[in-house]
C-alpha positions as a printed NumPy array, in Angstrom:
array([[ -60.182,   42.156,  -22.583],
       [ -60.201,   41.938,  -26.461],
       [ -56.182,   40.406,  -26.537],
       [ -57.877,   37.549,  -23.295],
       [ -60.282,   36.719,  -25.628],
       [ -58.298,   35.969,  -28.23 ],
       [ -55.747,   34.238,  -26.307],
       [ -58.63 ,   32.176,  -25.046],
       [ -59.918,   31.374,  -28.485],
       [ -56.653,   30.242,  -29.681],
       [ -56.373,   28.047,  -27.114],
       [ -59.063,   26.279,  -27.742],
       [ -58.402,   26.015,  -31.42 ],
       [ -54.953,   24.435,  -30.743],
       [ -56.47 ,   21.719,  -28.174],
       [ -58.939,   20.588,  -30.544],
       [ -62.57 ,   22.628,  -29.602],
       [ -63.89 ,   21.739,  -32.908],
       [ -65.074,   24.423,  -35.828],
       [ -68.588,   24.605,  -33.756],
       [ -66.801,   25.859,  -30.944],
       [ -64.795,   28.104,  -32.624],
       [ -67.936,   29.621,  -34.681],
       [ -69.502,   30.032,  -31.177],
       [ -66.357,   31.838,  -29.409],
       [ -66.34 ,   33.996,  -32.216],
       [ -69.6  ,   35.341,  -31.685],
       [ -69.404,   35.863,  -28.124],
       [ -65.918,   37.506,  -28.821],
       [ -68.119,   40.427,  -31.459],
       [ -70.152,   40.641,  -28.843],
       [ -68.047,   41.478,  -26.213],
       [ -66.571,   43.378,  -28.523],
       [ -69.769,   45.321,  -29.419],
       [ -71.139,   45.512,  -25.298],
       [ -68.036,   46.799,  -23.621],
       [ -68.289,   47.526,  -20.031],
       [ -64.963,   49.403,  -19.91 ],
       [ -64.689,   52.404,  -18.463],
       [ -62.906,   55.479,  -20.746],
       [ -60.134,   56.066,  -18.28 ],
       [ -59.513,   52.936,  -17.878],
       [ -59.196,   51.975,  -21.342],
       [ -56.559,   55.335,  -21.855],
       [ -54.255,   54.303,  -18.617],
       [ -54.186,   50.696,  -19.852],
       [ -53.311,   52.323,  -23.454],
       [ -50.708,   54.48 ,  -22.013],
       [ -48.868,   51.538,  -20.678],
       [ -48.913,   49.199,  -23.653],
       [ -48.531,   51.403,  -26.178],
       [ -44.568,   51.611,  -25.632],
       [ -44.433,   47.5  ,  -25.783],
       [ -46.032,   48.165,  -29.099],
       [ -43.282,   50.401,  -30.987],
       [ -41.4  ,   48.555,  -33.336],
       [ -37.38 ,   48.176,  -32.976],
       [ -35.282,   48.558,  -35.601],
       [ -31.87 ,   46.269,  -34.828],
       [ -29.288,   47.407,  -37.639],
       [ -27.103,   44.283,  -38.717],
       [ -23.282,   44.901,  -37.642],
       [ -22.666,   42.374,  -40.629],
       [ -23.098,   45.436,  -42.892],
       [ -20.801,   47.582,  -44.907],
       [ -22.503,   50.491,  -44.106],
       [ -22.095,   50.229,  -40.69 ],
       [ -18.569,   48.691,  -40.742],
       [ -17.719,   52.073,  -42.74 ],
       [ -18.892,   54.27 ,  -39.904],
       [ -16.969,   52.432,  -37.317],
       [ -13.945,   52.129,  -38.782],
       [ -14.027,   56.029,  -39.612],
       [ -15.153,   56.821,  -36.372],
       [ -12.175,   54.754,  -34.915],
       [  -9.734,   56.425,  -37.265],
       [ -10.268,   59.457,  -35.924],
       [ -10.013,   58.605,  -32.243],
       [  -6.374,   56.934,  -33.519],
       [  -5.666,   59.964,  -35.238],
       [  -6.201,   62.085,  -31.835],
       [  -4.69 ,   59.957,  -30.083],
       [  -1.405,   59.391,  -31.907],
       [   0.679,   62.015,  -30.96 ],
       [   0.383,   61.865,  -27.373],
       [   1.182,   58.131,  -27.519],
       [   3.588,   58.29 ,  -29.512],
       [   5.355,   61.205,  -27.117],
       [   4.533,   59.194,  -24.116],
       [   6.45 ,   56.052,  -25.649],
       [   9.248,   57.908,  -26.697],
       [   9.692,   59.59 ,  -22.844],
       [   9.085,   56.103,  -21.868],
       [  11.902,   54.881,  -24.218],
       [  14.516,   57.65 ,  -22.941],
       [  13.66 ,   56.792,  -19.452],
       [  14.982,   53.004,  -20.374],
       [  17.786,   54.196,  -22.174],
       [  18.735,   56.009,  -19.064],
       [  17.972,   53.381,  -16.56 ],
       [  19.931,   50.752,  -18.608],
       [  22.609,   52.666,  -18.804],
       [  22.754,   53.316,  -15.172],
       [  22.232,   49.36 ,  -14.379],
       [  25.501,   49.182,  -16.717],
       [  27.477,   51.488,  -14.874],
       [  26.179,   50.001,  -11.804],
       [  27.286,   46.497,  -12.77 ],
       [  30.628,   47.363,  -13.639],
       [  31.336,   49.651,  -11.   ],
       [  29.783,   46.014,   -8.952],
       [  32.109,   43.447,  -11.065],
       [  35.374,   46.003,  -10.145],
       [  34.936,   46.34 ,   -6.657],
       [  33.963,   42.56 ,   -5.675],
       [  36.105,   40.874,   -8.382],
       [  37.695,   39.187,   -5.081],
       [  34.412,   38.189,   -3.461],
       [  33.634,   36.991,   -7.111],
       [  36.18 ,   34.542,   -7.354],
       [  36.439,   33.566,   -3.899],
       [  32.703,   32.783,   -4.511],
       [  33.357,   31.002,   -7.657],
       [  35.846,   28.858,   -5.382],
       [  33.271,   28.306,   -2.524],
       [  30.699,   26.571,   -5.562],
       [  33.407,   24.613,   -6.767],
       [  34.139,   23.503,   -3.085],
       [  30.536,   23.156,   -2.179],
       [  30.025,   20.98 ,   -5.566],
       [  33.041,   18.424,   -3.881],
       [  31.339,   18.233,   -0.77 ],
       [  27.823,   17.374,   -2.222],
       [  29.569,   14.776,   -4.504],
       [  31.231,   13.488,   -1.182],
       [  27.652,   13.553,    0.885],
       [  26.217,   11.497,   -1.828],
       [  28.898,    9.024,   -1.645],
       [  28.853,    9.197,    2.088],
       [  25.03 ,    8.32 ,    2.245],
       [  25.296,    5.905,    0.028],
       [  27.913,    4.22 ,    2.003],
       [  25.734,    4.984,    5.281],
       [  22.668,    3.456,    3.152],
       [  24.425,    0.358,    2.862],
       [  26.012,   -0.085,    6.065],
       [  22.393,    0.483,    7.331],
       [  21.074,   -2.289,    5.535],
       [  23.57 ,   -4.197,    7.233],
       [  22.83 ,   -3.24 ,   10.32 ],
       [  19.177,   -4.513,    9.846],
       [  20.345,   -7.628,    8.249],
       [  22.671,   -7.975,   11.721],
       [  19.869,   -7.199,   13.922],
       [  17.738,   -9.384,   12.642],
       [  20.053,  -12.372,   13.173],
       [  20.724,  -10.828,   16.66 ],
       [  16.681,  -11.021,   17.534],
       [  16.978,  -14.67 ,   16.056],
       [  19.879,  -15.689,   18.599],
       [  18.009,  -14.361,   21.18 ],
       [  14.984,  -15.803,   20.393],
       [  16.96 ,  -18.941,   20.498],
       [  18.959,  -18.201,   23.928],
       [  15.714,  -17.381,   25.341],
       [  14.228,  -20.85 ,   24.327],
       [  17.033,  -22.993,   25.395],
       [  17.114,  -20.838,   28.763],
       [  13.562,  -21.738,   29.559],
       [  14.046,  -24.868,   28.432],
       [  16.4  ,  -25.086,   31.003],
       [  14.278,  -23.57 ,   33.923],
       [  12.384,  -26.261,   33.127],
       [  12.027,  -28.757,   35.897],
       [   9.696,  -30.839,   34.047],
       [  12.371,  -32.835,   32.082],
       [  14.771,  -33.598,   35.381],
       [  11.11 ,  -34.779,   36.89 ],
       [  10.879,  -37.136,   34.162],
       [  14.465,  -38.024,   34.05 ],
       [  14.186,  -38.85 ,   37.765],
       [  11.41 ,  -40.867,   37.611],
       [  12.652,  -43.042,   34.758],
       [  16.351,  -43.405,   36.9  ],
       [  14.381,  -44.832,   39.834],
       [  11.841,  -47.026,   37.754],
       [  15.242,  -48.464,   36.106],
       [  16.47 ,  -49.075,   39.403],
       [  13.616,  -50.761,   40.457],
       [  13.907,  -53.206,   37.135],
       [  17.414,  -53.695,   37.601],
       [  16.732,  -55.134,   41.358],
       [  13.973,  -57.348,   40.002],
       [  16.579,  -58.593,   37.224],
       [  19.334,  -58.87 ,   39.772],
       [  16.585,  -61.016,   41.462],
       [  16.054,  -62.748,   38.829],
       [  19.451,  -63.403,   37.771],
       [  20.034,  -64.708,   41.084],
       [  17.066,  -67.412,   41.394],
       [  18.402,  -68.447,   38.07 ],
       [  21.896,  -69.191,   39.16 ],
       [  20.593,  -71.031,   42.297],
       [  18.293,  -72.944,   39.941],
       [  21.273,  -73.71 ,   37.654],
       [  24.31 ,  -74.538,   40.517],
       [  21.28 ,  -76.812,   41.978],
       [  21.322,  -78.688,   39.3  ],
       [  24.885,  -78.785,   38.358],
       [  25.559,  -80.021,   42.019],
       [  22.726,  -82.557,   41.242],
       [  24.191,  -83.342,   38.145],
       [  27.604,  -83.848,   39.359],
       [  26.672,  -86.528,   42.899],
       [  24.733,  -88.451,   39.849],
       [  27.817,  -88.587,   37.772],
       [  29.751,  -89.349,   40.865],
       [  27.455,  -92.416,   41.643],
       [  27.4  ,  -93.432,   38.337],
       [  31.133,  -93.846,   38.057],
       [  31.334,  -95.446,   41.605],
       [  28.809,  -98.031,   40.242],
       [  30.874,  -98.786,   37.433],
       [  33.712,  -99.139,   39.175],
       [  32.356, -101.65 ,   41.846],
       [  30.875, -104.122,   38.63 ],
       [  34.364, -104.121,   37.199],
       [  36.082, -105.265,   40.365],
       [  33.235, -108.064,   40.754],
       [  34.352, -108.998,   37.17 ],
       [  37.71 , -109.405,   38.138],
       [  36.843, -111.473,   41.014],
       [  34.841, -113.931,   39.029],
       [  37.662, -114.15 ,   36.481],
       [  40.006, -115.138,   39.215],
       [  37.677, -117.547,   40.476],
       [  37.481, -118.86 ,   37.44 ],
       [  41.556, -119.234,   37.   ],
       [  41.279, -121.17 ,   40.431],
       [  38.662, -123.436,   39.181],
       [  40.647, -124.771,   35.609],
       [  43.967, -124.45 ,   37.795],
       [  42.09 , -127.297,   40.464],
       [  40.974, -128.668,   37.523],
       [  44.064, -129.576,   35.938]])
């Protein structure tokens, strides 16, 4: 209860309750301490619960030289106890490793002596494999070039096919033929009309020419008759002159 009252007082002072309010709170706190209504048994139980939390624990600084010295000595003792056993274990491991290495070397030498022919054949096969790989690379490049050429030829072939299809569709289309027939019939009709006109014009020209020839003949006949009359007049004049003589 005292702790709660003190907290309340601190909060009110912090939030600006004023000097008067703090004095009143202190008076109330004193009165509550003097007139406590807490049961003694409950107070004892609360005291037992809170007492362990109120003890101060002093922590040692790990950077202090005394602590370092103590830790160093303890580690040294531990190392001194573990060193002989560790060295013995390491020596056994080293011996085991030496024996294993010697056995591996012997087995390797034995395998080399037994498999010398296989090793030579393997090396030869490796060389052949390298040659085949080089040849494969060259053939792959050649195949790639042929593939590109095939793609270009395929494009040209598709273009030619499209042209042939267009021509075939134009050949099967009868609309141009119908147009041609219509134009031919129209030309024939126009040719007949021209022939009729030419015949009419020719007939007109012939008639005019015949008429002109007839007129020309008439004019020639008239001029001839007038010449005969003049000769007769001359003869008459001559006869008259002779008679007068």
